[in-house]
Amino acid sequence: MSKILVTGACGQLGSELTAELRNIYGAENVIASDIREPNEQIGDSPFEHLDVMNKARIEEVIEKYDVTIIYHLAALLSANAEQNINLAWKLNMDGLLNVLNVAKEKNVERIFWPSSIAVFGPDAQKEKTPQNTPTNPTTVYGITKVAGEQWCAYFYNKFGVDVRSIRYPGLIGYKSLPGGGTTDYAVDIYHKALAGETFSCFLTKDTALPMMYMNDAVKATIDLMQAPEENIKVRTSYNVSAISFTPEEIAGSIQKQIPEFEIEYTPDYRQEIASSWPDSIDDSSARSDWGWKHTYSLDKMTEDILEHLPKVIEKV
Ligand code: NAD
């Protein structure tokens, strides 16, 4: 049985992806790692304190468990990256290069590394942004993702490292808190709605952004990693899309369930980041190459979150 290592496993995506990988492959075969303490979702199954900026430590963990597959998630996200540009470059680049180099030296079979819609800047077509279009990001986070995509393609073409990648849109989940991204508002809004509070949104009401429910993001990731190698034709990173909505539209979806819910708009520095990103994404390559299909609409996601989030809040 292949052993899988997840870096940044205590984060918003890592917590849910690790849980699903453990369901599929068995808890003992999925080694979670992070610089944080393991959270409840990660639990007592194999866990290693692992700083991805320390290449020797990555090698040690890979040797200890005989790891053959890596999901490398550790990164600084868009809003936090704008506040600390040097750390963002160092963590997002050194972390990735360490993992790619270790994979090449230790014959790791397959790597997953997430890119983001943040690769696109104002030069990209705003609606249905194509797979191949000028990127030219205006955020440091986007710069790290463009450079990271090129490194992934380079390691595949030069050294045969089978690294696969998805340009995630904003990810929305209720099981863990988001880590400082520009789309975090679409998670916080549900918490405020359930608390009976007015939500103060840091984007304007008509800022449309591509988004995806966490269940779909986890499914996309595992589908891509399970696809036969010959189906993976894009070696930078695949556009994937699910839903696209504005703050006003997500508020409307919540009001169908909680009619008294109110939202106000107080845009801050994150508005500039959001305005530079696409409104929606064309993901036809992912759909035709490895059969990507999303499941959750905005309303279906809202119903699911409003049903399950209260139990998560109760436990905290
Ligand atoms: P997150 O901030 O919630 O989690 C990142 C994790 O990395 C944290 O648990 C953090 O402790 C850990 N970490 C930080 N520095 C580390 C280091 N030096 N060594 C090891 N671990 C370290 O982020 P997330 O939302 O789970 O995102 C995971 C990946 O998906 C990132 O690469 C991110 O760029 C990408 N992504 C996320 C979104 C989104 O909306 N959440 C969208 C597009 C792409």
Coordinates of C-alpha atoms and ligand atoms in Angstrom, one line a residue:
M1 CA 0.0 0.0 0.0
S2 CA 1.3 3.4 -1.0
K3 CA 2.1 5.7 1.9
I4 CA 0.8 9.3 1.6
L5 CA 2.2 12.4 3.2
V6 CA 0.1 15.6 3.5
T7 CA 1.9 18.8 4.4
G8 CA -0.1 21.7 5.9
A9 CA -2.6 19.1 7.0
C10 CA -4.1 21.2 9.8
G11 CA -5.3 23.9 7.4
Q12 CA -8.7 24.5 6.0
L13 CA -8.2 22.2 3.0
G14 CA -5.7 19.8 4.7
S15 CA -8.1 18.8 7.5
E16 CA -10.8 17.7 5.1
L17 CA -8.6 16.2 2.5
T18 CA -6.6 14.2 5.1
A19 CA -9.9 12.8 6.5
E20 CA -11.1 11.7 3.1
L21 CA -7.7 10.2 2.1
R22 CA -7.8 8.2 5.4
N23 CA -11.3 7.0 4.6
I24 CA -10.2 5.8 1.2
Y25 CA -6.7 4.4 1.9
G26 CA -6.8 3.7 5.6
A27 CA -5.7 6.0 8.5
E28 CA -2.3 4.2 9.0
N29 CA -1.3 5.0 5.4
V30 CA -1.9 8.8 5.5
I31 CA 0.7 10.8 7.4
A32 CA -0.5 14.2 8.3
S33 CA 2.1 16.9 9.0
D34 CA 2.1 20.6 9.9
I35 CA 4.0 23.1 12.0
R36 CA 0.8 23.4 14.1
E37 CA -0.5 20.9 16.7
P38 CA -2.9 18.4 15.1
N39 CA -6.5 19.4 15.4
E40 CA -9.5 17.2 16.3
Q41 CA -10.1 16.2 12.7
I42 CA -6.5 15.1 12.2
G43 CA -6.6 13.1 15.5
D44 CA -4.1 10.6 16.7
S45 CA -3.4 8.8 13.5
P46 CA 0.2 9.3 12.1
F47 CA 1.2 12.9 12.6
E48 CA 4.6 14.5 12.2
H49 CA 5.7 18.1 13.0
L50 CA 7.2 19.1 9.7
D51 CA 8.4 22.5 8.5
V52 CA 8.4 22.3 4.7
M53 CA 11.2 24.9 4.6
N54 CA 13.5 22.2 6.2
K55 CA 14.4 19.8 3.3
A56 CA 16.3 17.4 5.6
R57 CA 13.2 16.9 7.8
I58 CA 11.1 16.2 4.7
E59 CA 13.6 13.5 3.7
E60 CA 13.5 12.1 7.2
V61 CA 9.7 11.7 7.2
I62 CA 9.7 10.2 3.7
E63 CA 12.3 7.6 4.7
K64 CA 10.6 6.9 8.0
Y65 CA 7.3 5.9 6.4
D66 CA 8.5 5.0 2.9
V67 CA 6.2 7.7 1.4
T68 CA 5.5 7.5 -2.3
I69 CA 2.7 10.1 -2.7
I70 CA 2.8 13.7 -1.4
Y71 CA 0.0 16.3 -1.1
H72 CA 1.9 19.5 -0.5
L73 CA -0.5 22.0 0.8
A74 CA 1.5 24.2 3.2
A75 CA 1.5 27.8 2.0
L76 CA 0.7 31.4 3.0
L77 CA -2.6 32.4 1.5
S78 CA -3.5 35.6 -0.5
A79 CA -4.6 38.1 2.1
N80 CA -1.9 37.0 4.6
A81 CA 0.7 37.0 1.8
E82 CA 0.0 40.6 1.0
Q83 CA 0.8 41.5 4.6
N84 CA 4.1 39.6 4.6
I85 CA 5.4 39.4 1.1
N86 CA 8.9 38.0 2.0
L87 CA 7.6 35.2 4.1
A88 CA 5.0 34.4 1.3
W89 CA 7.8 34.1 -1.3
K90 CA 10.0 32.0 1.0
L91 CA 7.4 29.6 2.2
N92 CA 5.5 29.2 -1.0
M93 CA 8.7 28.8 -3.2
D94 CA 11.2 27.0 -0.9
G95 CA 8.5 24.7 0.4
L96 CA 7.6 23.6 -3.1
L97 CA 11.2 23.3 -4.4
N98 CA 12.1 21.3 -1.3
V99 CA 9.2 18.8 -2.0
L100 CA 10.0 18.7 -5.7
N101 CA 13.7 18.0 -5.2
V102 CA 13.1 15.4 -2.5
A103 CA 10.6 13.7 -4.8
K104 CA 13.2 13.6 -7.6
E105 CA 15.9 12.3 -5.4
K106 CA 13.8 9.7 -3.5
N107 CA 11.7 8.5 -6.4
V108 CA 8.4 9.7 -5.0
E109 CA 5.7 8.5 -7.4
R110 CA 3.3 11.4 -7.5
I111 CA 2.8 14.8 -6.0
F112 CA -0.2 17.1 -5.7
W113 CA 0.4 20.8 -5.3
P114 CA -2.5 23.4 -5.4
S115 CA -2.3 26.5 -7.5
S116 CA -5.1 29.1 -7.4
I117 CA -7.2 31.4 -9.5
A118 CA -4.9 34.1 -8.0
V119 CA -2.5 33.3 -10.9
F120 CA -4.8 35.5 -13.0
G121 CA -4.5 39.3 -13.0
P122 CA -6.3 42.1 -14.8
D123 CA -5.0 41.1 -18.2
A124 CA -6.8 37.8 -18.1
Q125 CA -10.3 37.5 -19.6
K126 CA -12.6 38.1 -16.7
E127 CA -15.6 35.9 -17.7
K128 CA -14.9 32.2 -18.3
T129 CA -11.2 32.7 -18.0
P130 CA -9.5 30.2 -20.3
Q131 CA -6.9 27.6 -19.4
N132 CA -4.3 29.4 -21.4
T133 CA -4.4 33.2 -21.2
P134 CA -2.1 35.9 -20.0
T135 CA -1.7 35.6 -16.2
N136 CA 0.3 38.6 -15.0
P137 CA -0.9 38.5 -11.3
T138 CA -0.8 41.7 -9.2
T139 CA -0.5 39.9 -5.8
V140 CA 2.6 38.3 -4.4
Y141 CA 0.5 35.2 -3.7
G142 CA -0.4 35.0 -7.4
I143 CA 3.3 35.5 -8.3
T144 CA 4.2 32.5 -6.2
K145 CA 1.5 30.4 -7.8
V146 CA 2.5 31.3 -11.3
A147 CA 6.2 30.5 -10.5
G148 CA 5.1 27.3 -8.7
E149 CA 3.2 26.1 -11.8
Q150 CA 6.2 26.7 -14.0
W151 CA 8.4 24.7 -11.5
C152 CA 5.9 21.8 -11.5
A153 CA 5.9 21.7 -15.4
Y154 CA 9.8 21.9 -15.3
F155 CA 10.2 19.0 -12.9
Y156 CA 7.8 16.9 -14.9
N157 CA 9.4 17.7 -18.3
K158 CA 13.0 17.5 -17.1
F159 CA 13.0 14.9 -14.4
G160 CA 9.7 13.0 -14.9
V161 CA 8.4 14.0 -11.5
D162 CA 4.6 13.2 -11.8
V163 CA 3.3 16.4 -10.2
R164 CA -0.3 17.4 -10.7
S165 CA -2.1 20.6 -9.9
I166 CA -5.4 22.4 -9.7
R167 CA -6.1 26.1 -9.8
Y168 CA -8.6 26.1 -6.9
P169 CA -11.2 28.9 -6.7
G170 CA -12.2 30.1 -3.3
L171 CA -12.8 27.1 -1.1
I172 CA -15.8 27.1 1.3
G173 CA -16.1 24.6 4.1
Y174 CA -17.6 24.5 7.5
K175 CA -15.4 22.0 9.3
S176 CA -12.4 24.2 9.8
L177 CA -11.7 27.9 9.8
P178 CA -10.1 29.5 6.7
G179 CA -6.4 30.6 6.7
G180 CA -6.4 34.2 5.6
G181 CA -7.6 34.2 2.0
T182 CA -9.6 36.8 0.1
T183 CA -12.6 34.4 -0.3
D184 CA -12.8 33.8 3.5
Y185 CA -15.8 36.0 3.8
A186 CA -17.9 33.2 2.2
V187 CA -17.1 31.0 5.2
D188 CA -17.5 33.7 7.9
I189 CA -20.9 34.7 6.6
Y190 CA -22.5 31.4 7.6
H191 CA -21.1 31.7 11.2
K192 CA -22.6 35.2 11.5
A193 CA -25.9 34.2 10.0
L194 CA -26.2 31.3 12.5
A195 CA -25.2 33.6 15.4
G196 CA -28.0 36.0 14.4
E197 CA -25.5 38.8 13.7
T198 CA -25.3 41.3 10.8
F199 CA -22.4 40.3 8.6
S200 CA -19.9 43.0 7.6
C201 CA -18.5 42.0 4.3
F202 CA -15.0 43.1 3.3
L203 CA -16.0 43.1 -0.4
T204 CA -18.5 45.1 -2.3
K205 CA -21.9 43.5 -2.9
D206 CA -21.3 42.9 -6.7
T207 CA -17.8 41.3 -6.5
A208 CA -18.3 38.0 -8.3
L209 CA -15.6 35.4 -7.6
P210 CA -15.2 31.7 -8.6
M211 CA -15.9 29.5 -5.6
M212 CA -16.2 25.8 -4.7
Y213 CA -17.6 23.8 -1.8
M214 CA -15.0 21.9 0.1
N215 CA -16.6 18.5 -0.8
D216 CA -16.1 19.3 -4.4
A217 CA -12.6 20.5 -3.9
V218 CA -11.6 17.3 -2.1
K219 CA -13.3 15.2 -4.9
A220 CA -11.5 17.2 -7.6
T221 CA -8.1 16.6 -5.9
I222 CA -8.6 12.9 -5.5
D223 CA -10.0 12.5 -9.0
L224 CA -7.0 14.2 -10.5
M225 CA -4.5 12.1 -8.4
Q226 CA -6.3 8.9 -9.3
A227 CA -6.4 9.6 -13.1
P228 CA -4.1 7.6 -15.4
E229 CA -0.9 9.5 -16.1
E230 CA -1.6 9.7 -19.9
N231 CA -4.8 11.7 -19.2
I232 CA -2.9 14.5 -17.5
K233 CA -2.2 16.8 -20.4
V234 CA -1.8 20.1 -18.5
R235 CA 1.4 20.0 -16.4
T236 CA 1.2 23.6 -15.1
S237 CA -2.2 23.5 -13.4
Y238 CA -5.8 22.8 -14.3
N239 CA -8.5 25.4 -14.2
V240 CA -11.4 23.9 -12.2
S241 CA -14.7 25.6 -11.6
A242 CA -17.9 25.0 -9.8
I243 CA -19.9 28.1 -8.8
S244 CA -19.4 31.8 -9.1
F245 CA -21.3 34.3 -7.0
T246 CA -21.3 37.8 -5.4
P247 CA -21.6 38.6 -1.7
E248 CA -25.2 39.8 -2.4
E249 CA -26.0 36.4 -4.0
I250 CA -24.6 34.3 -1.1
A251 CA -26.5 36.5 1.3
G252 CA -29.7 35.9 -0.8
S253 CA -29.1 32.2 -0.6
I254 CA -28.8 32.3 3.2
Q255 CA -31.9 34.5 3.4
K256 CA -33.9 31.7 1.8
Q257 CA -33.2 29.7 5.0
I258 CA -32.8 32.6 7.5
P259 CA -35.0 35.5 6.2
E260 CA -34.0 37.9 9.0
F261 CA -30.2 37.6 8.1
E262 CA -28.6 41.0 7.2
I263 CA -25.4 42.0 5.4
E264 CA -23.5 45.3 5.1
Y265 CA -20.6 46.1 2.9
T266 CA -17.3 47.7 4.2
P267 CA -14.7 46.9 1.6
D268 CA -11.0 46.9 2.7
Y269 CA -7.6 46.1 1.2
R270 CA -9.0 42.7 0.1
Q271 CA -11.3 44.4 -2.4
E272 CA -8.3 45.3 -4.6
I273 CA -7.1 41.6 -4.6
A274 CA -10.6 40.3 -5.5
S275 CA -11.1 42.9 -8.2
S276 CA -7.9 41.6 -10.0
W277 CA -9.3 38.1 -10.2
P278 CA -11.6 36.4 -12.7
D279 CA -15.4 36.4 -12.2
S280 CA -15.7 32.8 -13.5
I281 CA -13.5 30.1 -15.0
D282 CA -13.5 27.9 -18.1
D283 CA -12.5 24.4 -16.9
S284 CA -13.3 22.4 -20.1
S285 CA -9.7 20.9 -20.1
A286 CA -10.2 19.4 -16.6
R287 CA -13.7 18.1 -17.7
S288 CA -12.5 16.4 -20.8
D289 CA -9.0 15.2 -19.7
W290 CA -9.9 13.5 -16.3
G291 CA -13.7 13.8 -16.1
W292 CA -14.1 16.7 -13.6
K293 CA -17.7 17.4 -12.6
H294 CA -18.9 19.5 -9.6
T295 CA -21.8 18.5 -7.5
Y296 CA -22.8 21.5 -5.3
S297 CA -24.7 24.6 -6.5
L298 CA -24.8 27.7 -4.3
D299 CA -28.2 26.8 -2.7
K300 CA -27.2 23.2 -2.2
M301 CA -24.0 24.3 -0.4
T302 CA -25.9 26.7 1.8
E303 CA -28.4 24.1 2.8
D304 CA -25.6 21.6 3.7
I305 CA -23.6 24.2 5.7
L306 CA -26.6 25.5 7.6
E307 CA -27.6 22.0 8.5
H308 CA -24.1 20.8 9.7
L309 CA -22.3 23.9 11.0
P310 CA -24.4 24.2 14.2
K311 CA -23.1 20.8 15.4
V312 CA -19.5 21.9 14.7
I313 CA -20.1 25.2 16.6
E314 CA -21.6 23.3 19.5
K315 CA -18.5 21.1 19.9
V316 CA -16.1 24.0 20.0
Ligands
NAD1 P1 -4.5 27.2 5.4 O1 -3.8 28.5 5.7 O2 -5.8 26.9 6.1 O3 -3.5 26.0 5.8 C1 -2.1 26.0 5.5 C2 -1.4 25.1 6.6 O4 0.0 25.2 6.3 C3 -1.6 25.6 8.0 O5 -2.2 24.6 8.8 C4 -0.3 26.1 8.5 O6 0.0 25.8 9.8 C5 0.6 25.2 7.6 N1 2.0 25.8 7.4 C6 2.3 27.1 7.4 N2 3.7 27.2 7.3 C7 4.2 25.9 7.3 C8 5.5 25.4 7.2 N3 6.6 26.2 7.1 N4 5.6 24.0 7.1 C9 4.5 23.2 7.2 N5 3.3 23.7 7.3 C10 3.1 25.0 7.3 O7 -4.6 27.0 3.8 P2 -5.6 26.1 3.0 O8 -6.8 26.9 2.7 O9 -5.8 24.8 3.6 O10 -4.8 26.0 1.6 C11 -4.1 24.9 1.3 C12 -3.5 25.1 -0.1 O11 -4.5 25.3 -1.1 C13 -2.5 26.2 -0.2 O12 -1.4 25.9 -1.1 C14 -3.3 27.3 -0.9 O13 -2.6 28.2 -1.6 C15 -4.2 26.5 -1.8 N6 -5.5 27.2 -2.1 C16 -6.4 27.4 -1.1 C17 -7.6 28.1 -1.4 C18 -8.6 28.4 -0.4 O14 -9.6 29.1 -0.7 N7 -8.5 27.9 0.8 C19 -7.8 28.6 -2.8 C20 -6.8 28.3 -3.7 C21 -5.7 27.6 -3.4

